Amino acid sequence: MKITYQNKKKRILLELLSISIGIFGVCLFFIGGGFSSMLPASVEVTETTTTVTTTAPTTTTTTLPAPTTSTTAAANHDSVKNESVHIDNVAPRRRVYLTFDDGPSKLTKDFLAVLKKHKVHGTFFVIDTKYDHELDNIFRSGHVIGLHSASHDYKDIYESTKSFWKDMDKIADIVKENTGQDAEIIRFPGGGSNTVSRKYSEGIMQRLVAQSEKRGLVYFDWNCDSGDTWFENGKPFSEKKILKNIKESVEKREDDIILLMHDRYDMTNTLEALPKIIKYFKKQGFVFDVLTKDTPPVRHKVVN
Ligand SMILES: [Zn+2]
């Protein structure tokens, strides 16, 4: 009796065990998604794995079945989270307009190479130089060309409004010849707030501002000077000093930045600083843009 009872107990245990294994197997089948496709679980797992590696993070999180993909889904979730944190940091996005005056020069091609490498565009306020052939390169690279004067000679251009526009028409023609485009924006040499013009003609800046509007030309000054034409202890600002100067100026403001730099033959410090300047603005979440006649202008107070 004892032996029979033990055998019976063993048999019942074995049956319970096999039923449990069966239920467990069915559960695994359903969890693996086999029900929907009626394919063997192993095939489905392979397909799932393929989906994980090829689908964009945002969609995988909702479609992936557990448990083989949970690690990937978690990783994707993290990356999505990081992305949203990044967006939070940069909103609202300020704009930066990199502007280069006094070119083209022997350095223009190098400036263009840096801008290309970092996939950003700038605005070049040009004068008449022996590097006029670079104007087409500037334009074809997707940058905007504005007029800055042909001669950049204060004595000549600010002698009278007539001589100013004669000089401006000259650079406008040069730009048109080289790029096939009519420039729509200008920057006065010395800026709209210059006082040097007073030496040659009292009140000329006010007259030029009014006349530029009549001609359909929009003029821009700047609200951040890189300082690349500044000197300290008889030496031009170094690359480091330029970067520091920009950072200090940008941190003081909360608006869009029109940054003044120079594409002049001797601006090697600016050229050296430019990759770091771009990286700085990118890190701060700025959107890079070019000036057009529709850009809200930044203008200094006209004092002559
Ligand atoms: Zn200039």
mmCIF file of C-alpha atoms and ligand atoms in Angstrom:
data_model
loop_
_atom_site.group_PDB
_atom_site.id
_atom_site.type_symbol
_atom_site.label_atom_id
_atom_site.label_comp_id
_atom_site.label_asym_id
_atom_site.label_seq_id
_atom_site.Cartn_x
_atom_site.Cartn_y
_atom_site.Cartn_z
ATOM 1 C CA MET A 1 0.000 0.000 0.000
ATOM 2 C CA LYS A 2 2.768 2.322 0.920
ATOM 3 C CA ILE A 3 4.576 1.679 -2.375
ATOM 4 C CA THR A 4 1.377 2.175 -4.436
ATOM 5 C CA TYR A 5 0.559 5.382 -2.608
ATOM 6 C CA GLN A 6 4.064 6.759 -3.218
ATOM 7 C CA ASN A 7 3.855 5.853 -6.937
ATOM 8 C CA LYS A 8 0.503 7.556 -7.200
ATOM 9 C CA LYS A 9 1.891 10.667 -5.474
ATOM 10 C CA LYS A 10 4.856 10.687 -7.860
ATOM 11 C CA ARG A 11 2.550 10.350 -10.872
ATOM 12 C CA ILE A 12 0.357 13.238 -9.682
ATOM 13 C CA LEU A 13 3.429 15.405 -9.129
ATOM 14 C CA LEU A 14 4.750 14.549 -12.586
ATOM 15 C CA GLU A 15 1.370 15.359 -14.168
ATOM 16 C CA LEU A 16 1.213 18.695 -12.304
ATOM 17 C CA LEU A 17 4.756 19.472 -13.440
ATOM 18 C CA SER A 18 4.001 18.710 -17.091
ATOM 19 C CA ILE A 19 0.786 20.807 -16.959
ATOM 20 C CA SER A 20 2.805 23.707 -15.475
ATOM 21 C CA ILE A 21 5.455 23.387 -18.196
ATOM 22 C CA GLY A 22 2.676 23.359 -20.788
ATOM 23 C CA ILE A 23 1.041 26.514 -19.390
ATOM 24 C CA PHE A 24 4.453 28.201 -19.170
ATOM 25 C CA GLY A 25 5.171 27.296 -22.810
ATOM 26 C CA VAL A 26 1.838 28.698 -23.985
ATOM 27 C CA CYS A 27 2.499 31.883 -22.031
ATOM 28 C CA LEU A 28 5.922 32.270 -23.662
ATOM 29 C CA PHE A 29 4.314 31.779 -27.070
ATOM 30 C CA PHE A 30 1.806 34.551 -26.457
ATOM 31 C CA ILE A 31 4.400 36.906 -24.957
ATOM 32 C CA GLY A 32 6.623 36.371 -27.983
ATOM 33 C CA GLY A 33 3.854 37.691 -30.236
ATOM 34 C CA GLY A 34 3.292 34.363 -31.909
ATOM 35 C CA PHE A 35 -0.457 34.703 -31.707
ATOM 36 C CA SER A 36 -0.740 37.582 -34.133
ATOM 37 C CA SER A 37 1.401 36.119 -36.869
ATOM 38 C CA MET A 38 0.945 32.437 -36.034
ATOM 39 C CA LEU A 39 4.633 31.987 -36.756
ATOM 40 C CA PRO A 40 7.029 30.011 -34.587
ATOM 41 C CA ALA A 41 8.437 32.097 -31.740
ATOM 42 C CA SER A 42 12.031 31.787 -32.991
ATOM 43 C CA VAL A 43 11.191 33.425 -36.355
ATOM 44 C CA GLU A 44 9.364 36.261 -34.641
ATOM 45 C CA VAL A 45 12.325 36.968 -32.350
ATOM 46 C CA THR A 46 14.585 37.336 -35.369
ATOM 47 C CA GLU A 47 12.167 39.785 -37.002
ATOM 48 C CA THR A 48 11.841 41.735 -33.778
ATOM 49 C CA THR A 49 15.614 42.040 -33.516
ATOM 50 C CA THR A 50 15.776 43.414 -37.062
ATOM 51 C CA THR A 51 13.087 45.971 -36.236
ATOM 52 C CA VAL A 52 15.062 47.155 -33.229
ATOM 53 C CA THR A 53 18.147 47.940 -35.211
ATOM 54 C CA THR A 54 16.434 49.723 -38.101
ATOM 55 C CA THR A 55 13.547 51.639 -36.583
ATOM 56 C CA ALA A 56 13.845 55.210 -35.320
ATOM 57 C CA PRO A 57 14.072 55.585 -31.527
ATOM 58 C CA THR A 58 10.799 57.417 -31.103
ATOM 59 C CA THR A 59 8.716 54.670 -32.736
ATOM 60 C CA THR A 60 10.459 51.602 -31.308
ATOM 61 C CA THR A 61 9.537 52.366 -27.726
ATOM 62 C CA THR A 62 5.837 51.886 -28.360
ATOM 63 C CA THR A 63 5.949 48.926 -30.752
ATOM 64 C CA LEU A 64 8.579 46.687 -29.211
ATOM 65 C CA PRO A 65 7.412 43.636 -27.267
ATOM 66 C CA ALA A 66 9.104 42.686 -24.001
ATOM 67 C CA PRO A 67 11.388 41.173 -22.833
ATOM 68 C CA THR A 68 14.149 40.712 -25.437
ATOM 69 C CA THR A 69 14.032 44.393 -26.475
ATOM 70 C CA SER A 70 13.628 46.024 -23.089
ATOM 71 C CA THR A 71 17.290 47.022 -22.867
ATOM 72 C CA THR A 72 17.220 48.628 -26.304
ATOM 73 C CA ALA A 73 13.923 50.313 -25.564
ATOM 74 C CA ALA A 74 15.359 51.728 -22.355
ATOM 75 C CA ALA A 75 18.424 52.973 -24.214
ATOM 76 C CA ASN A 76 16.198 54.572 -26.832
ATOM 77 C CA HIS A 77 14.111 56.166 -24.184
ATOM 78 C CA ASP A 78 17.230 57.673 -22.657
ATOM 79 C CA SER A 79 18.312 59.092 -25.972
ATOM 80 C CA VAL A 80 14.875 60.598 -26.555
ATOM 81 C CA LYS A 81 15.003 62.027 -23.046
ATOM 82 C CA ASN A 82 18.440 63.552 -23.709
ATOM 83 C CA GLU A 83 17.164 65.067 -26.917
ATOM 84 C CA SER A 84 14.209 66.681 -25.174
ATOM 85 C CA VAL A 85 16.528 68.041 -22.461
ATOM 86 C CA HIS A 86 18.694 69.511 -25.215
ATOM 87 C CA ILE A 87 15.662 71.200 -26.825
ATOM 88 C CA ASP A 88 14.568 72.571 -23.448
ATOM 89 C CA ASN A 89 17.987 74.152 -22.995
ATOM 90 C CA VAL A 90 17.978 75.994 -26.312
ATOM 91 C CA ALA A 91 14.410 77.339 -26.265
ATOM 92 C CA PRO A 92 13.711 80.074 -27.127
ATOM 93 C CA ARG A 93 16.399 79.910 -29.784
ATOM 94 C CA ARG A 94 18.412 83.032 -30.312
ATOM 95 C CA ARG A 95 19.896 83.757 -33.718
ATOM 96 C CA VAL A 96 23.457 84.642 -34.535
ATOM 97 C CA TYR A 97 24.473 86.428 -37.699
ATOM 98 C CA LEU A 98 28.171 86.089 -38.450
ATOM 99 C CA THR A 99 29.175 89.148 -40.460
ATOM 100 C CA PHE A 100 32.484 89.746 -42.182
ATOM 101 C CA ASP A 101 33.448 93.245 -43.308
ATOM 102 C CA ASP A 102 36.204 94.648 -45.522
ATOM 103 C CA GLY A 103 36.769 91.565 -47.702
ATOM 104 C CA PRO A 104 37.268 89.824 -49.980
ATOM 105 C CA SER A 105 40.920 89.212 -49.210
ATOM 106 C CA LYS A 106 43.572 86.546 -49.466
ATOM 107 C CA LEU A 107 41.956 84.957 -46.380
ATOM 108 C CA THR A 108 38.455 84.710 -47.865
ATOM 109 C CA LYS A 109 38.912 81.164 -49.141
ATOM 110 C CA ASP A 110 40.043 80.100 -45.667
ATOM 111 C CA PHE A 111 37.053 81.782 -44.012
ATOM 112 C CA LEU A 112 34.780 80.011 -46.500
ATOM 113 C CA ALA A 113 36.437 76.663 -45.730
ATOM 114 C CA VAL A 114 35.827 77.059 -41.984
ATOM 115 C CA LEU A 115 32.193 78.034 -42.522
ATOM 116 C CA LYS A 116 31.722 75.072 -44.863
ATOM 117 C CA LYS A 117 33.344 72.647 -42.444
ATOM 118 C CA HIS A 118 31.002 73.738 -39.664
ATOM 119 C CA LYS A 119 27.982 73.921 -42.006
ATOM 120 C CA VAL A 120 27.043 77.503 -41.189
ATOM 121 C CA HIS A 121 26.543 80.602 -43.312
ATOM 122 C CA GLY A 122 27.485 84.228 -42.890
ATOM 123 C CA THR A 123 27.035 87.666 -44.389
ATOM 124 C CA PHE A 124 29.910 89.432 -46.139
ATOM 125 C CA PHE A 125 29.862 93.241 -46.394
ATOM 126 C CA VAL A 126 32.347 93.680 -49.189
ATOM 127 C CA ILE A 127 34.578 96.364 -50.647
ATOM 128 C CA ASP A 128 36.506 96.573 -53.919
ATOM 129 C CA THR A 129 39.736 94.593 -53.652
ATOM 130 C CA LYS A 130 42.000 92.636 -55.968
ATOM 131 C CA TYR A 131 40.201 89.526 -54.687
ATOM 132 C CA ASP A 132 36.896 90.463 -56.321
ATOM 133 C CA HIS A 133 36.889 87.028 -57.986
ATOM 134 C CA GLU A 134 36.153 85.557 -54.529
ATOM 135 C CA LEU A 135 32.744 87.262 -54.575
ATOM 136 C CA ASP A 136 31.339 84.470 -56.706
ATOM 137 C CA ASN A 137 32.767 81.842 -54.340
ATOM 138 C CA ILE A 138 31.137 83.601 -51.407
ATOM 139 C CA PHE A 139 27.791 83.730 -53.194
ATOM 140 C CA ARG A 140 27.945 80.152 -54.516
ATOM 141 C CA SER A 141 28.773 78.877 -51.029
ATOM 142 C CA GLY A 142 25.372 80.119 -49.866
ATOM 143 C CA HIS A 143 26.486 83.239 -48.027
ATOM 144 C CA VAL A 144 24.898 86.652 -48.409
ATOM 145 C CA ILE A 145 26.782 89.589 -49.879
ATOM 146 C CA GLY A 146 26.088 93.119 -48.693
ATOM 147 C CA LEU A 147 27.727 96.374 -49.775
ATOM 148 C CA HIS A 148 30.222 98.174 -47.568
ATOM 149 C CA SER A 149 31.612 100.717 -50.112
ATOM 150 C CA ALA A 150 34.158 100.374 -52.892
ATOM 151 C CA SER A 151 37.031 102.357 -51.395
ATOM 152 C CA HIS A 152 36.333 102.314 -47.620
ATOM 153 C CA ASP A 153 38.050 105.695 -47.694
ATOM 154 C CA TYR A 154 36.209 107.849 -45.129
ATOM 155 C CA LYS A 155 37.536 111.095 -46.594
ATOM 156 C CA ASP A 156 36.208 110.231 -50.008
ATOM 157 C CA ILE A 157 32.882 108.541 -49.205
ATOM 158 C CA TYR A 158 31.754 110.921 -46.452
ATOM 159 C CA GLU A 159 32.708 114.058 -48.348
ATOM 160 C CA SER A 160 29.159 114.295 -49.709
ATOM 161 C CA THR A 161 26.103 112.096 -50.257
ATOM 162 C CA LYS A 162 26.837 112.252 -53.978
ATOM 163 C CA SER A 163 30.324 110.827 -53.585
ATOM 164 C CA PHE A 164 29.018 108.213 -51.136
ATOM 165 C CA TRP A 165 26.465 106.844 -53.602
ATOM 166 C CA LYS A 166 28.902 107.046 -56.490
ATOM 167 C CA ASP A 167 31.218 104.827 -54.483
ATOM 168 C CA MET A 168 28.372 102.493 -53.428
ATOM 169 C CA ASP A 169 27.171 102.169 -57.026
ATOM 170 C CA LYS A 170 30.682 101.086 -57.962
ATOM 171 C CA ILE A 171 30.754 98.189 -55.478
ATOM 172 C CA ALA A 172 27.145 97.299 -56.392
ATOM 173 C CA ASP A 173 28.234 96.921 -60.033
ATOM 174 C CA ILE A 174 31.251 94.802 -59.041
ATOM 175 C CA VAL A 175 29.023 92.460 -57.011
ATOM 176 C CA LYS A 176 26.528 92.224 -59.853
ATOM 177 C CA GLU A 177 29.289 91.503 -62.400
ATOM 178 C CA ASN A 178 30.759 88.722 -60.284
ATOM 179 C CA THR A 179 27.639 87.081 -58.895
ATOM 180 C CA GLY A 180 24.796 88.146 -61.191
ATOM 181 C CA GLN A 181 22.966 89.341 -58.075
ATOM 182 C CA ASP A 182 21.832 92.742 -56.846
ATOM 183 C CA ALA A 183 22.854 93.331 -53.240
ATOM 184 C CA GLU A 184 19.965 94.467 -51.052
ATOM 185 C CA ILE A 185 21.696 95.210 -47.778
ATOM 186 C CA ILE A 186 24.504 97.584 -46.793
ATOM 187 C CA ARG A 187 26.717 98.465 -43.865
ATOM 188 C CA PHE A 188 28.161 101.950 -43.585
ATOM 189 C CA PRO A 189 31.935 102.037 -43.122
ATOM 190 C CA GLY A 190 32.423 102.827 -39.440
ATOM 191 C CA GLY A 191 28.746 101.984 -38.799
ATOM 192 C CA GLY A 192 25.690 104.233 -38.735
ATOM 193 C CA SER A 193 26.921 105.796 -35.515
ATOM 194 C CA ASN A 194 30.333 106.844 -36.789
ATOM 195 C CA THR A 195 31.503 110.323 -35.927
ATOM 196 C CA VAL A 196 34.486 110.343 -38.249
ATOM 197 C CA SER A 197 32.125 111.447 -41.042
ATOM 198 C CA ARG A 198 31.452 114.705 -39.209
ATOM 199 C CA LYS A 199 34.972 115.767 -40.086
ATOM 200 C CA TYR A 200 34.032 115.689 -43.778
ATOM 201 C CA SER A 201 30.331 116.563 -43.767
ATOM 202 C CA GLU A 202 28.100 117.649 -40.899
ATOM 203 C CA GLY A 203 24.938 115.532 -40.621
ATOM 204 C CA ILE A 204 25.789 113.295 -43.563
ATOM 205 C CA MET A 205 24.873 110.037 -41.791
ATOM 206 C CA GLN A 206 21.296 111.205 -41.245
ATOM 207 C CA ARG A 207 20.996 112.065 -44.915
ATOM 208 C CA LEU A 208 22.518 108.740 -45.992
ATOM 209 C CA VAL A 209 20.178 106.746 -43.743
ATOM 210 C CA ALA A 210 17.151 108.448 -45.313
ATOM 211 C CA GLN A 211 18.531 108.015 -48.833
ATOM 212 C CA SER A 212 19.344 104.338 -48.365
ATOM 213 C CA GLU A 213 15.681 103.711 -47.523
ATOM 214 C CA LYS A 214 14.580 105.520 -50.681
ATOM 215 C CA ARG A 215 16.941 103.316 -52.678
ATOM 216 C CA GLY A 216 15.406 100.184 -51.144
ATOM 217 C CA LEU A 217 18.635 99.289 -49.364
ATOM 218 C CA VAL A 218 18.449 98.053 -45.775
ATOM 219 C CA TYR A 219 21.419 98.950 -43.595
ATOM 220 C CA PHE A 220 22.722 96.923 -40.668
ATOM 221 C CA ASP A 221 25.027 97.778 -37.789
ATOM 222 C CA TRP A 222 26.002 95.199 -35.132
ATOM 223 C CA ASN A 223 25.393 94.533 -31.454
ATOM 224 C CA CYS A 224 28.480 92.425 -30.793
ATOM 225 C CA ASP A 225 31.955 93.498 -31.863
ATOM 226 C CA SER A 226 34.420 90.617 -31.944
ATOM 227 C CA GLY A 227 37.140 93.157 -31.287
ATOM 228 C CA ASP A 228 39.241 91.684 -34.063
ATOM 229 C CA THR A 229 40.415 95.149 -35.115
ATOM 230 C CA TRP A 230 41.118 96.218 -31.551
ATOM 231 C CA PHE A 231 44.528 96.530 -29.949
ATOM 232 C CA GLU A 232 45.798 95.925 -26.446
ATOM 233 C CA ASN A 233 49.245 97.095 -25.377
ATOM 234 C CA GLY A 234 50.058 97.841 -28.995
ATOM 235 C CA LYS A 235 49.148 94.334 -30.138
ATOM 236 C CA PRO A 236 46.063 93.209 -32.085
ATOM 237 C CA PHE A 237 43.586 91.106 -30.109
ATOM 238 C CA SER A 238 44.709 87.482 -30.000
ATOM 239 C CA GLU A 239 42.455 84.585 -30.956
ATOM 240 C CA LYS A 240 41.806 83.938 -27.238
ATOM 241 C CA LYS A 241 41.047 87.583 -26.528
ATOM 242 C CA ILE A 242 38.578 87.739 -29.444
ATOM 243 C CA LEU A 243 36.715 84.674 -28.149
ATOM 244 C CA LYS A 244 36.656 85.994 -24.588
ATOM 245 C CA ASN A 245 35.426 89.370 -25.800
ATOM 246 C CA ILE A 246 32.574 87.760 -27.763
ATOM 247 C CA LYS A 247 31.514 85.532 -24.864
ATOM 248 C CA GLU A 248 31.410 88.474 -22.452
ATOM 249 C CA SER A 249 29.381 90.532 -24.898
ATOM 250 C CA VAL A 250 26.906 87.700 -25.662
ATOM 251 C CA GLU A 251 26.387 86.855 -21.982
ATOM 252 C CA LYS A 252 25.361 90.437 -21.259
ATOM 253 C CA ARG A 253 22.524 90.275 -23.812
ATOM 254 C CA GLU A 254 19.421 88.209 -24.398
ATOM 255 C CA ASP A 255 18.596 89.147 -27.987
ATOM 256 C CA ASP A 256 19.799 87.910 -31.372
ATOM 257 C CA ILE A 257 23.435 88.605 -32.109
ATOM 258 C CA ILE A 258 24.830 90.373 -35.136
ATOM 259 C CA LEU A 259 28.520 89.709 -34.743
ATOM 260 C CA LEU A 260 31.046 92.022 -36.371
ATOM 261 C CA MET A 261 34.192 90.404 -37.729
ATOM 262 C CA HIS A 262 36.540 91.248 -40.571
ATOM 263 C CA ASP A 263 37.578 89.258 -43.627
ATOM 264 C CA ARG A 264 40.654 91.418 -44.103
ATOM 265 C CA TYR A 265 44.106 90.293 -45.282
ATOM 266 C CA ASP A 266 45.574 90.605 -41.780
ATOM 267 C CA MET A 267 42.753 88.957 -39.805
ATOM 268 C CA THR A 268 44.551 85.681 -39.108
ATOM 269 C CA ASN A 269 43.493 85.842 -35.448
ATOM 270 C CA THR A 270 39.854 86.037 -36.498
ATOM 271 C CA LEU A 271 40.340 83.082 -38.817
ATOM 272 C CA GLU A 272 41.944 81.089 -36.013
ATOM 273 C CA ALA A 273 39.176 82.002 -33.579
ATOM 274 C CA LEU A 274 36.316 81.325 -35.987
ATOM 275 C CA PRO A 275 35.945 77.537 -35.376
ATOM 276 C CA LYS A 276 35.808 78.208 -31.633
ATOM 277 C CA ILE A 277 33.376 81.085 -32.118
ATOM 278 C CA ILE A 278 31.058 78.813 -34.128
ATOM 279 C CA LYS A 279 31.339 75.996 -31.572
ATOM 280 C CA TYR A 280 30.563 78.450 -28.776
ATOM 281 C CA PHE A 281 27.369 79.696 -30.429
ATOM 282 C CA LYS A 282 26.315 76.119 -31.278
ATOM 283 C CA LYS A 283 26.839 75.049 -27.687
ATOM 284 C CA GLN A 284 24.755 77.991 -26.508
ATOM 285 C CA GLY A 285 21.929 76.765 -28.757
ATOM 286 C CA PHE A 286 22.006 79.625 -31.282
ATOM 287 C CA VAL A 287 20.539 79.264 -34.767
ATOM 288 C CA PHE A 288 22.909 80.516 -37.460
ATOM 289 C CA ASP A 289 21.318 82.803 -40.005
ATOM 290 C CA VAL A 290 22.203 85.250 -42.762
ATOM 291 C CA LEU A 291 21.074 88.861 -43.022
ATOM 292 C CA THR A 292 18.494 89.749 -45.645
ATOM 293 C CA LYS A 293 16.405 92.874 -46.217
ATOM 294 C CA ASP A 294 13.684 91.168 -44.122
ATOM 295 C CA THR A 295 15.859 90.600 -41.042
ATOM 296 C CA PRO A 296 14.917 92.893 -38.138
ATOM 297 C CA PRO A 297 17.804 95.381 -38.332
ATOM 298 C CA VAL A 298 20.172 96.199 -35.506
ATOM 299 C CA ARG A 299 21.109 99.847 -35.712
ATOM 300 C CA HIS A 300 23.209 102.222 -33.700
ATOM 301 C CA LYS A 301 22.098 105.713 -32.804
ATOM 302 C CA VAL A 302 22.934 108.070 -35.632
ATOM 303 C CA VAL A 303 24.945 110.900 -34.137
ATOM 304 C CA ASN A 304 26.055 112.808 -37.198
HETATM 305 ZN ZN ZN B 1 34.759 98.300 -42.671
#
